[in-house]
Short mmCIF file of C-alpha atoms in Angstrom, two decimals:
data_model
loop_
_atom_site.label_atom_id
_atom_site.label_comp_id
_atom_site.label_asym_id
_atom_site.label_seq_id
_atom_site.Cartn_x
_atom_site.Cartn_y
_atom_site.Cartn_z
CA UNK A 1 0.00 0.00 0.00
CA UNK A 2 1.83 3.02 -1.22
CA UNK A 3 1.32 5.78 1.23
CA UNK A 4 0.17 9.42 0.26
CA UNK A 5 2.54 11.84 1.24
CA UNK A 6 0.89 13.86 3.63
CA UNK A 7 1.39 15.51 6.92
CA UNK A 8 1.38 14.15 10.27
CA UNK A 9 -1.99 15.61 11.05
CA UNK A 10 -3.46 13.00 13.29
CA UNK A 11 0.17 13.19 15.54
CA UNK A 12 -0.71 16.56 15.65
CA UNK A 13 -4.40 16.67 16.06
CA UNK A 14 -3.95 14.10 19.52
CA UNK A 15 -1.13 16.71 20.43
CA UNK A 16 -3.38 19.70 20.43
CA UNK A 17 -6.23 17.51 22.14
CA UNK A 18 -3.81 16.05 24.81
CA UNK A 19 -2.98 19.93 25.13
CA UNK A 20 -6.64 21.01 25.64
CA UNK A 21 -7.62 17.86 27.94
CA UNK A 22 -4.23 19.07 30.78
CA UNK A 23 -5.73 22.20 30.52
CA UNK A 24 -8.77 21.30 31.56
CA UNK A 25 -7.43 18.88 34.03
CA UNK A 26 -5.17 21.51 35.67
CA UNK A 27 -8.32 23.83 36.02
CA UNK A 28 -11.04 20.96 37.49
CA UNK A 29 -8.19 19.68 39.85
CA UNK A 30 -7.88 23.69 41.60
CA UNK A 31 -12.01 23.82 42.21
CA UNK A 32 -12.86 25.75 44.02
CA UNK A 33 -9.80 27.35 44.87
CA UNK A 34 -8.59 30.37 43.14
CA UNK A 35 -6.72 29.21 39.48
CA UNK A 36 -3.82 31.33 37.90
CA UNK A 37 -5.11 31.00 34.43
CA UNK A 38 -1.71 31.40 33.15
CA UNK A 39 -0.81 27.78 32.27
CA UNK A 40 -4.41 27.02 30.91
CA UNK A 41 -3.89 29.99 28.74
CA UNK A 42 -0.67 28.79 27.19
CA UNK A 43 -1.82 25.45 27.01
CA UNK A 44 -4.93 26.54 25.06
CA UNK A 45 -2.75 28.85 23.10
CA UNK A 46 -0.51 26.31 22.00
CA UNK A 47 -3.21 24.02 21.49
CA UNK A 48 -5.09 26.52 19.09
CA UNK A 49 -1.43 26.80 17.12
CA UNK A 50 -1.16 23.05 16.16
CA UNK A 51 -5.27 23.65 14.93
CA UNK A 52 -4.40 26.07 12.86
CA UNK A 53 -1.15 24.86 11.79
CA UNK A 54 -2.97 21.51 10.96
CA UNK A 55 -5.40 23.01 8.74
CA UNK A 56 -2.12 25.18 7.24
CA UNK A 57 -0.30 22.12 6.60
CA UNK A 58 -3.41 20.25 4.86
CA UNK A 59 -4.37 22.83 2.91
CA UNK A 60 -0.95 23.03 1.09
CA UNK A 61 -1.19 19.37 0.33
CA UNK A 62 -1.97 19.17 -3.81
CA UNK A 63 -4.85 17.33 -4.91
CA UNK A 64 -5.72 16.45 -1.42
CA UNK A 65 -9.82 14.97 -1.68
CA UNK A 66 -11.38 18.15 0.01
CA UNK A 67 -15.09 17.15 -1.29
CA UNK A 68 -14.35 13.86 0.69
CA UNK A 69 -12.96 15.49 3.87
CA UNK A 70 -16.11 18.10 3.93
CA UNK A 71 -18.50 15.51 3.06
CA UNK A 72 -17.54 13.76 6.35
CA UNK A 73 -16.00 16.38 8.66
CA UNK A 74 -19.79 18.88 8.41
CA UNK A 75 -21.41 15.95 9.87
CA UNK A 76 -18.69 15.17 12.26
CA UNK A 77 -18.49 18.56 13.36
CA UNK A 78 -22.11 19.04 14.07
CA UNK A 79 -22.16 15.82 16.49
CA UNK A 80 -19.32 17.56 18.16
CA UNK A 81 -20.68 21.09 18.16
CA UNK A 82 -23.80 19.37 20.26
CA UNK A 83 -21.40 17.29 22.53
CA UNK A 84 -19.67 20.50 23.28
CA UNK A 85 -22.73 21.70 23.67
CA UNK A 86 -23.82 19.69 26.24
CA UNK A 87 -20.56 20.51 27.84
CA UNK A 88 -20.51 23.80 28.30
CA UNK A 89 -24.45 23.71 29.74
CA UNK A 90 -22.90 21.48 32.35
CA UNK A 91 -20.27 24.35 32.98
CA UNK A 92 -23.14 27.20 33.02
CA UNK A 93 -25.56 24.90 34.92
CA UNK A 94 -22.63 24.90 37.61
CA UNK A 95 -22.46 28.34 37.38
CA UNK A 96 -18.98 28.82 35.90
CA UNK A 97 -17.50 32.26 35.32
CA UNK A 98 -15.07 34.60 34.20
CA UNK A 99 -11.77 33.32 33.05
CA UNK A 100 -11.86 29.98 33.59
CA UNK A 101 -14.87 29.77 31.84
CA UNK A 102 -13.87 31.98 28.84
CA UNK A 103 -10.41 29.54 28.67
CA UNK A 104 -12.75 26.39 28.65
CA UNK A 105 -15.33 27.43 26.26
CA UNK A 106 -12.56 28.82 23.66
CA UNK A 107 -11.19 24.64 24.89
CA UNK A 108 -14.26 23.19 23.39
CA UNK A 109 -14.34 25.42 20.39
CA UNK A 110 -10.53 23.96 19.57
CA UNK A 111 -12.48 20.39 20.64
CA UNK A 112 -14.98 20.31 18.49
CA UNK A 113 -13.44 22.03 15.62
CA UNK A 114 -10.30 19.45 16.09
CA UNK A 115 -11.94 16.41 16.05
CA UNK A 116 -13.89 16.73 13.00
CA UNK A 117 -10.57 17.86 11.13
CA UNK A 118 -9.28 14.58 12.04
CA UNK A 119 -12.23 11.79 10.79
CA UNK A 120 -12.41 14.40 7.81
CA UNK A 121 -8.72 13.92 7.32
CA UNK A 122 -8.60 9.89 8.22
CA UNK A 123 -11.82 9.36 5.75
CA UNK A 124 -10.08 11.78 2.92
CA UNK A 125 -6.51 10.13 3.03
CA UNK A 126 -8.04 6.95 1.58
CA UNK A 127 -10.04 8.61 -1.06
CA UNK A 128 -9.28 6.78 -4.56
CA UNK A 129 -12.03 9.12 -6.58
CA UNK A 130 -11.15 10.96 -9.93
CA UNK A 131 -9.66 13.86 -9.08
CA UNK A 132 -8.22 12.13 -5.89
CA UNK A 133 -4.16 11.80 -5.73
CA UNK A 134 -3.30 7.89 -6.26
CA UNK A 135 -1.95 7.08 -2.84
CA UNK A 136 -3.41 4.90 0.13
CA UNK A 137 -4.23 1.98 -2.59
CA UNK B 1 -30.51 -6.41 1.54
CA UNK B 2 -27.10 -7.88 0.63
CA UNK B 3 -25.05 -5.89 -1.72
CA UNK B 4 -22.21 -7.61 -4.19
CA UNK B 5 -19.33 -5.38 -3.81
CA UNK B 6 -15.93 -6.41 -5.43
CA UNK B 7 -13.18 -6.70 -2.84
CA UNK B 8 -10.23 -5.52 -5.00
CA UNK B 9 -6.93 -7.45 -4.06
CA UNK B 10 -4.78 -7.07 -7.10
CA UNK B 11 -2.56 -9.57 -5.73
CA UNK B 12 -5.99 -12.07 -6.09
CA UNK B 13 -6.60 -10.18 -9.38
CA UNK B 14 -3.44 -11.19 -11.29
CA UNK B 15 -3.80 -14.77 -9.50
CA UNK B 16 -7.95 -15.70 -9.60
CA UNK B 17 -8.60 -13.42 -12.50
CA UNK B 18 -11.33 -10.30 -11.53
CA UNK B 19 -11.93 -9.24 -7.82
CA UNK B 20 -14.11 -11.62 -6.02
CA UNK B 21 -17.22 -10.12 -5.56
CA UNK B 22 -18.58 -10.81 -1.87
CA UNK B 23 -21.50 -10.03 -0.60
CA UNK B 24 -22.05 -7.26 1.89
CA UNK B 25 -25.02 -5.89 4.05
CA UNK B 26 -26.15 -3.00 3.25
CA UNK B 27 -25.78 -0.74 5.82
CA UNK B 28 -25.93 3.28 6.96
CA UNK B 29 -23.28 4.67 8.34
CA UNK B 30 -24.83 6.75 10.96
CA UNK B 31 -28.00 4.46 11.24
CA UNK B 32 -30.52 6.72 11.34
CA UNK B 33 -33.04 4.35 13.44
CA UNK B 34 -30.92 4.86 16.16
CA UNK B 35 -30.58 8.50 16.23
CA UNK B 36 -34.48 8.90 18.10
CA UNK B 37 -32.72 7.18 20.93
CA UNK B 38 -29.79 8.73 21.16
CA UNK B 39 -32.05 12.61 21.11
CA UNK B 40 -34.12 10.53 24.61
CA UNK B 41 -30.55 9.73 26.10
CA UNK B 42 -29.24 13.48 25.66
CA UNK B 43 -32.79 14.59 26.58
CA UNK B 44 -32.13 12.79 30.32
CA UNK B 45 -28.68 13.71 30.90
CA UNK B 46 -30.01 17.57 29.95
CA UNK B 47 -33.05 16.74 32.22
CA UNK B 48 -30.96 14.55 34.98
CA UNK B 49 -27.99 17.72 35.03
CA UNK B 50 -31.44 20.33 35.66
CA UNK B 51 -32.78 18.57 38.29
CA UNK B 52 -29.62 17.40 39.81
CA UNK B 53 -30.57 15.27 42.21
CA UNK B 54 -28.62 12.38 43.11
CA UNK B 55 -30.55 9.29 42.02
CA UNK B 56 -30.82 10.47 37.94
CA UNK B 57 -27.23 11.89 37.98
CA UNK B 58 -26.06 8.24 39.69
CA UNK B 59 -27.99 6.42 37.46
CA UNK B 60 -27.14 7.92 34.24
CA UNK B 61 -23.57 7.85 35.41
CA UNK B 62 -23.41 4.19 36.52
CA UNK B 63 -25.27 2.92 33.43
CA UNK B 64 -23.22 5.04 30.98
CA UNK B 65 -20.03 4.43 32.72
CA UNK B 66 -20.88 0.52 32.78
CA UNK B 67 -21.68 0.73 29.15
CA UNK B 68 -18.40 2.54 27.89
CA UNK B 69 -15.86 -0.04 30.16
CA UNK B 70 -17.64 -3.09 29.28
CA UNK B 71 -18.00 -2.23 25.44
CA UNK B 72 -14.43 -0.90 25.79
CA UNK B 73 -13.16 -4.51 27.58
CA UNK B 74 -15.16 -6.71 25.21
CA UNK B 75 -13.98 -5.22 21.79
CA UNK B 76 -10.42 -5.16 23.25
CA UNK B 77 -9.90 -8.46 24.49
CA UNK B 78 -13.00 -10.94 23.31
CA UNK B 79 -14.02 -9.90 20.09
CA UNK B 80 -11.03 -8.19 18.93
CA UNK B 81 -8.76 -11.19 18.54
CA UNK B 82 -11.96 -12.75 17.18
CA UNK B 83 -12.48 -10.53 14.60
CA UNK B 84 -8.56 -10.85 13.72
CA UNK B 85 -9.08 -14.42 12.76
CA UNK B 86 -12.31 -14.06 10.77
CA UNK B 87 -11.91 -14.48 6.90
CA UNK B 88 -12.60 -11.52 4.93
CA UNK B 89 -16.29 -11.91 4.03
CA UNK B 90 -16.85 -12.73 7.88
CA UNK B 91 -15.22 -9.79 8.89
CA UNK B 92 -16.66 -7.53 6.35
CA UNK B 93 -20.20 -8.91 7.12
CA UNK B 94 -19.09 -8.43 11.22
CA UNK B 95 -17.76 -4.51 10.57
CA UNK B 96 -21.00 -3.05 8.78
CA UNK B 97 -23.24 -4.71 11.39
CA UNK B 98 -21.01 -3.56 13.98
CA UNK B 99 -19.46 -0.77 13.47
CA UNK B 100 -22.71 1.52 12.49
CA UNK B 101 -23.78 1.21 16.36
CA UNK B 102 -20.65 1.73 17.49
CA UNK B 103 -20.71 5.35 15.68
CA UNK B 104 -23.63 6.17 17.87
CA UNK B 105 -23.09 4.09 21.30
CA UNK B 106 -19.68 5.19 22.09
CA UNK B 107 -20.36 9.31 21.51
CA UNK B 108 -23.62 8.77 23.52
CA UNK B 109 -22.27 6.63 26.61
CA UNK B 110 -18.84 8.28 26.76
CA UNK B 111 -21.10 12.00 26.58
CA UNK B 112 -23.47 10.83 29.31
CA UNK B 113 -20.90 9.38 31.67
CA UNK B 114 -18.91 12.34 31.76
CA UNK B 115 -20.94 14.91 31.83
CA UNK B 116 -23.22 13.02 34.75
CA UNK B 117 -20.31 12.09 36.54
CA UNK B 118 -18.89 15.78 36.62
CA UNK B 119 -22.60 16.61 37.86
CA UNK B 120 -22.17 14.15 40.53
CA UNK B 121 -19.06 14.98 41.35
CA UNK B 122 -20.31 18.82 41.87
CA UNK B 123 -23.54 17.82 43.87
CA UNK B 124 -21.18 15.37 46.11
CA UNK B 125 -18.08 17.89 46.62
CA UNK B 126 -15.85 15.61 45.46
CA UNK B 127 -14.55 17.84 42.90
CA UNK B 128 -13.40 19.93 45.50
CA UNK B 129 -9.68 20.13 46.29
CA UNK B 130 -10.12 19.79 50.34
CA UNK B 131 -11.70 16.47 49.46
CA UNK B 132 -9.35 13.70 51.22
CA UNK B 133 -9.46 11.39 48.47
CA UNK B 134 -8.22 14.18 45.57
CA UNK B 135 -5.41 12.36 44.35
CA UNK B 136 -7.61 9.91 43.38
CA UNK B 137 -10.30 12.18 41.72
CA UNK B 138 -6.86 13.66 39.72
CA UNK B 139 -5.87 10.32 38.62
CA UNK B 140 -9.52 9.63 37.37
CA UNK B 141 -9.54 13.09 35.47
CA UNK B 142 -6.00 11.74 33.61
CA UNK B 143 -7.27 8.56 33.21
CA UNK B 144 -10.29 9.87 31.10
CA UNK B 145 -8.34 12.22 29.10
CA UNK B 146 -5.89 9.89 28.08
CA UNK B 147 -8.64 7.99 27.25
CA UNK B 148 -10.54 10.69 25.18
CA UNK B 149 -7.29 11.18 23.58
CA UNK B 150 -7.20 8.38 21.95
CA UNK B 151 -10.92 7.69 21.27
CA UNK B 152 -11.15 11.11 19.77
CA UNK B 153 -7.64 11.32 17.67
CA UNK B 154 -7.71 7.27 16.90
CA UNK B 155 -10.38 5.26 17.23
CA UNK B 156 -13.57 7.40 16.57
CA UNK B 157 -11.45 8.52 13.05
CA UNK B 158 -11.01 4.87 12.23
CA UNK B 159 -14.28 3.70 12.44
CA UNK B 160 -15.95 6.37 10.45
CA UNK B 161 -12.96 5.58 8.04
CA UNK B 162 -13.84 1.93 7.76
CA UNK B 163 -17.81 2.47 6.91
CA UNK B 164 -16.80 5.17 4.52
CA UNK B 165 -14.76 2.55 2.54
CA UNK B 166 -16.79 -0.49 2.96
CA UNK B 167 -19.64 1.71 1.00
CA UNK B 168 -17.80 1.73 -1.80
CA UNK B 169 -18.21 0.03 -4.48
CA UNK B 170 -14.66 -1.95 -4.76
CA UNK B 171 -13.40 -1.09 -1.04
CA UNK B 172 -9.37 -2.26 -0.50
CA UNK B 173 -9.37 -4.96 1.74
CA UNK B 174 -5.98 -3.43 3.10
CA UNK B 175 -7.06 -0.51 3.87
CA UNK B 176 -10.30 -1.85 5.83
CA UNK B 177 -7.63 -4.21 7.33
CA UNK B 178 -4.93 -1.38 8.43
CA UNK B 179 -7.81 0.61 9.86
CA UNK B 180 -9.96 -2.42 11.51
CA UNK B 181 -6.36 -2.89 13.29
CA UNK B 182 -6.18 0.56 14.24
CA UNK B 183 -9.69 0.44 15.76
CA UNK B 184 -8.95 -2.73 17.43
CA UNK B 185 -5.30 -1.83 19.07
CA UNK B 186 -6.62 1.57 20.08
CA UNK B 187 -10.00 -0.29 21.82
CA UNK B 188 -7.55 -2.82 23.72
CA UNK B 189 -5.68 0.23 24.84
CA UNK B 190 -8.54 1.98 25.91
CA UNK B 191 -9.92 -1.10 27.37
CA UNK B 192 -6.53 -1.55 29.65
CA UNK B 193 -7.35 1.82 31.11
CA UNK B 194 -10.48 1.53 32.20
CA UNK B 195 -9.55 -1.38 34.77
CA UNK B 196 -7.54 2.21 35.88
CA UNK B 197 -10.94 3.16 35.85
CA UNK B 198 -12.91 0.67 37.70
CA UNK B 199 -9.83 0.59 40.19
CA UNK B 200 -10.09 4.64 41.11
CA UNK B 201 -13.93 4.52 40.78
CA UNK B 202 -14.38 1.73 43.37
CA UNK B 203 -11.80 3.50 45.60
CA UNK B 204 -13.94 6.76 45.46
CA UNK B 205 -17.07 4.76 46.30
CA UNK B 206 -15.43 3.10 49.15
CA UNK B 207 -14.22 6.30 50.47
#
């Protein structure tokens, strides 16, 4: 199976989630203590980076099977926009506020933009349609 | 409804003359019969969080949280290896009647179980730092996200990937095999931490 040379985006999609889920972590292990946002903030940052730098790297990729990726990752992303959802009710039912609440709602936004990227991406890399770069066959 | 698809080996190609064509279910890839119960399930966690009383939020949490480690433990280690040993029309026939459900159990239980528990959690001030077993609560929160990790990055990706290709109409046996693998691996891995799991969660209950 010849490979399609493409970019490690699922090494860097768990990266960025792994990023997102010590953020949270750090936050829901200081309740209800007083948090210095500061390391949430840089892990969210940095987490938001390797999103964008994902979708950067993919989108230089010639010939890569964006009808394929779209057709999956809308659908994808709309189960994960309600998860997230869901969520952040929890965190406004629990009545969350102020920074930590800003840093984990911009969190789920990287979540459930992430995840989609990545079934788009794992769906699209094995596309063999016409127009479709020969590759994973 | 069976479908003839062609599996297209070359390697059987060039030896057998044209792909075998083997007979699949036809199947859905979110199965859309199933989507009514998943909406009733989101409606009682939404209800269950509202009312937050203990009995709903336990209940939801316990039967979601029983639902994700057993599913988790049996495709790992039972039908995992099974499925590994299946010929290829067995497994394809297995996948598309498996896999469909798994697209909209695993979202659903692993949803529910988290977002109960944190309710829980809340209502019973064990979330709270001054609680004496908080090392444990910690560990459970790592446990999880390593966890979600690799459901969300891995496994989830994989599975979707799988149905996608078995729809087609000459899906590559190698690819359904690399990703079945993937799916299977990444389930046994999961499945390893969620004796982490039922080891910090029966802790916590015991106090």
């Amino acid at each position: 199976m010849n490979e399609r040379r493409l970019p490690p985006v699922t090494q860097v999609g768990m990266t960025s989630l792994a990023l997102i889920v010590a953020g949270g972590i750090y936050l829901a292990a200081h309740i209800p203590n007083h948090v210095p946002l500061g390391p949430a903030i840089a892990l969210l940052g940095a987490s938001a980076l390797l999103l964008v730098g994902n979708i950067a790297a993919l989108a230089r990729v010639q010939g890569f099977p964006w009808g394929r990726f779209f057709e999956i990752a809308r659908w994808a992303l709309l189960a994960y926009l309600i998860i997230a959802g869901m969520i952040e009710y929890a965190f406004l039912r629990d009545h969350l506020s102020g920074g930590p609440l800003v840093v984990l709602t911009l969190s789920l936004v990287v979540f459930a933009v992430h995840v989609p990227v990545l079934i788009g991406f794992t769906v699209a890399r094995y596309d063999t349609s016409v127009g479709a770069l020969p590759g994973a066959v | 409804v069976v479908a003839e698809i062609a599996i297209s080996d070359p390697a059987v190609a060039v030896r057998d003359g044209p792909p075998a064509a083997i007979g699949r279910p036809d199947f859905q890839i979110v199965p859309r019969a199933g989507l009514p119960i998943v909406v009733v399930v989101l409606g009682l966690l939404i209800a269950g969080i509202a009312i937050n009383e203990l009995w709903p939020l336990e209940f939801l949490h316990v039967v979601g949280g029983a639902a994700w480690t057993i599913i988790d433990l049996f495709l790992g280690f039972v039908l995992g290896p099974i499925i590994g040993r299946l010929s290829i029309p067995a497994r394809v026939e297995l996948t598309t009647r498996l896999m469909p459900k798994m697209v909209l159990i695993m979202p659903t239980a692993v949803t529910v179980t988290l977002a109960a528990g944190w309710q829980l959690a809340n209502r019973l001030g064990t979330v709270q730092s001054s609680y004496h077993l908080h090392g444990w609560v910690v560990a459970s929160y790592i446990v999880v996200g390593v966890m979600a990790v690799i459901a969300l990055g891995l496994l989830e990706p994989a599975n979707i990937a799988v149905l996608v290709e078995l729809k087609k109409p000459q899906p590559n046996p190698r690819v359904i095999e690399r990703l079945m693998k993937r799916f299977i691996y990444t389930a046994g891995a999961t499945g390893l931490m969620q004796i982490a799991t039922l080891v910090i969660m029966t802790k916590l209950a015991s106090g």
